[in-house]
Amino acid sequence: KTGALIVYTSADSVFQIAAHRRIVPVEELYRYSRIAREIMSGKHGVSRIIARPFDGEPGSFYR
């Protein structure tokens, strides 16, 4: 709705970044993931950064 990135984490130390493909191209989403990896290392480390592109319309999104 807003075009903003969706970011979330889980108890298993995984940071995920999701975005609709029509709003954020996949390559740009991957670039954001690389930036997040730089930030979330060392003191602010997480085990994995995952890019989650999705498509579709409200009520029927898919990855």
PDB file of C-alpha atoms in Angstrom:
ATOM      1  CA  LYS A   1       0.000   0.000   0.000  1.00  0.00           C
ATOM      2  CA  THR A   2       2.750   2.456   0.947  1.00  0.00           C
ATOM      3  CA  GLY A   3       5.585   1.089  -1.175  1.00  0.00           C
ATOM      4  CA  ALA A   4       7.763   0.753   1.914  1.00  0.00           C
ATOM      5  CA  LEU A   5      10.004  -2.234   2.520  1.00  0.00           C
ATOM      6  CA  ILE A   6       8.704  -4.848   4.956  1.00  0.00           C
ATOM      7  CA  VAL A   7      11.433  -5.872   7.401  1.00  0.00           C
ATOM      8  CA  TYR A   8      11.148  -8.501  10.102  1.00  0.00           C
ATOM      9  CA  THR A   9      13.223 -10.933  12.108  1.00  0.00           C
ATOM     10  CA  SER A  10      12.672 -14.180  13.941  1.00  0.00           C
ATOM     11  CA  ALA A  11      13.981 -15.981  17.011  1.00  0.00           C
ATOM     12  CA  ASP A  12      16.483 -17.918  14.867  1.00  0.00           C
ATOM     13  CA  SER A  13      18.596 -14.818  14.038  1.00  0.00           C
ATOM     14  CA  VAL A  14      17.277 -14.293  10.508  1.00  0.00           C
ATOM     15  CA  PHE A  15      16.564 -10.780   9.176  1.00  0.00           C
ATOM     16  CA  GLN A  16      14.176 -10.666   6.209  1.00  0.00           C
ATOM     17  CA  ILE A  17      13.412  -7.861   3.787  1.00  0.00           C
ATOM     18  CA  ALA A  18      10.280  -8.175   1.651  1.00  0.00           C
ATOM     19  CA  ALA A  19       9.004  -5.969  -1.162  1.00  0.00           C
ATOM     20  CA  HIS A  20       6.534  -6.150  -4.019  1.00  0.00           C
ATOM     21  CA  ARG A  21       8.342  -6.694  -7.337  1.00  0.00           C
ATOM     22  CA  ARG A  22       6.421  -3.887  -9.055  1.00  0.00           C
ATOM     23  CA  ILE A  23       7.464  -1.407  -6.350  1.00  0.00           C
ATOM     24  CA  VAL A  24      11.046  -2.547  -5.675  1.00  0.00           C
ATOM     25  CA  PRO A  25      12.854  -4.403  -8.466  1.00  0.00           C
ATOM     26  CA  VAL A  26      14.514  -7.650  -7.350  1.00  0.00           C
ATOM     27  CA  GLU A  27      18.055  -6.335  -7.973  1.00  0.00           C
ATOM     28  CA  GLU A  28      17.328  -3.315  -5.767  1.00  0.00           C
ATOM     29  CA  LEU A  29      15.970  -5.605  -3.043  1.00  0.00           C
ATOM     30  CA  TYR A  30      19.207  -7.628  -3.247  1.00  0.00           C
ATOM     31  CA  ARG A  31      21.196  -4.394  -2.928  1.00  0.00           C
ATOM     32  CA  TYR A  32      19.268  -3.536   0.247  1.00  0.00           C
ATOM     33  CA  SER A  33      20.066  -7.020   1.542  1.00  0.00           C
ATOM     34  CA  ARG A  34      23.792  -6.496   0.937  1.00  0.00           C
ATOM     35  CA  ILE A  35      23.633  -3.184   2.813  1.00  0.00           C
ATOM     36  CA  ALA A  36      21.782  -4.872   5.685  1.00  0.00           C
ATOM     37  CA  ARG A  37      24.505  -7.549   5.805  1.00  0.00           C
ATOM     38  CA  GLU A  38      27.173  -4.840   6.206  1.00  0.00           C
ATOM     39  CA  ILE A  39      25.215  -3.216   9.044  1.00  0.00           C
ATOM     40  CA  MET A  40      24.168  -6.437  10.761  1.00  0.00           C
ATOM     41  CA  SER A  41      27.625  -7.901  11.286  1.00  0.00           C
ATOM     42  CA  GLY A  42      29.760  -7.917  14.403  1.00  0.00           C
ATOM     43  CA  LYS A  43      28.000  -6.301  17.359  1.00  0.00           C
ATOM     44  CA  HIS A  44      24.664  -6.143  15.483  1.00  0.00           C
ATOM     45  CA  GLY A  45      25.123  -9.516  13.810  1.00  0.00           C
ATOM     46  CA  VAL A  46      22.425 -11.871  12.618  1.00  0.00           C
ATOM     47  CA  SER A  47      23.079 -15.252  11.040  1.00  0.00           C
ATOM     48  CA  ARG A  48      21.252 -14.656   7.735  1.00  0.00           C
ATOM     49  CA  ILE A  49      19.762 -11.864   5.647  1.00  0.00           C
ATOM     50  CA  ILE A  50      16.978 -13.013   3.315  1.00  0.00           C
ATOM     51  CA  ALA A  51      15.420 -11.042   0.440  1.00  0.00           C
ATOM     52  CA  ARG A  52      11.739 -11.913  -0.056  1.00  0.00           C
ATOM     53  CA  PRO A  53      10.382 -10.509  -3.323  1.00  0.00           C
ATOM     54  CA  PHE A  54       6.668 -11.105  -3.835  1.00  0.00           C
ATOM     55  CA  ASP A  55       4.056 -10.360  -6.487  1.00  0.00           C
ATOM     56  CA  GLY A  56       0.286 -10.400  -6.896  1.00  0.00           C
ATOM     57  CA  GLU A  57      -2.616  -8.348  -5.617  1.00  0.00           C
ATOM     58  CA  PRO A  58      -3.967  -7.852  -2.080  1.00  0.00           C
ATOM     59  CA  GLY A  59      -5.512 -11.114  -0.957  1.00  0.00           C
ATOM     60  CA  SER A  60      -3.500 -13.186  -3.429  1.00  0.00           C
ATOM     61  CA  PHE A  61       0.183 -12.354  -2.974  1.00  0.00           C
ATOM     62  CA  TYR A  62       2.722 -15.017  -3.888  1.00  0.00           C
ATOM     63  CA  ARG A  63       6.505 -15.449  -3.802  1.00  0.00           C
TER      64      ARG A  63
END
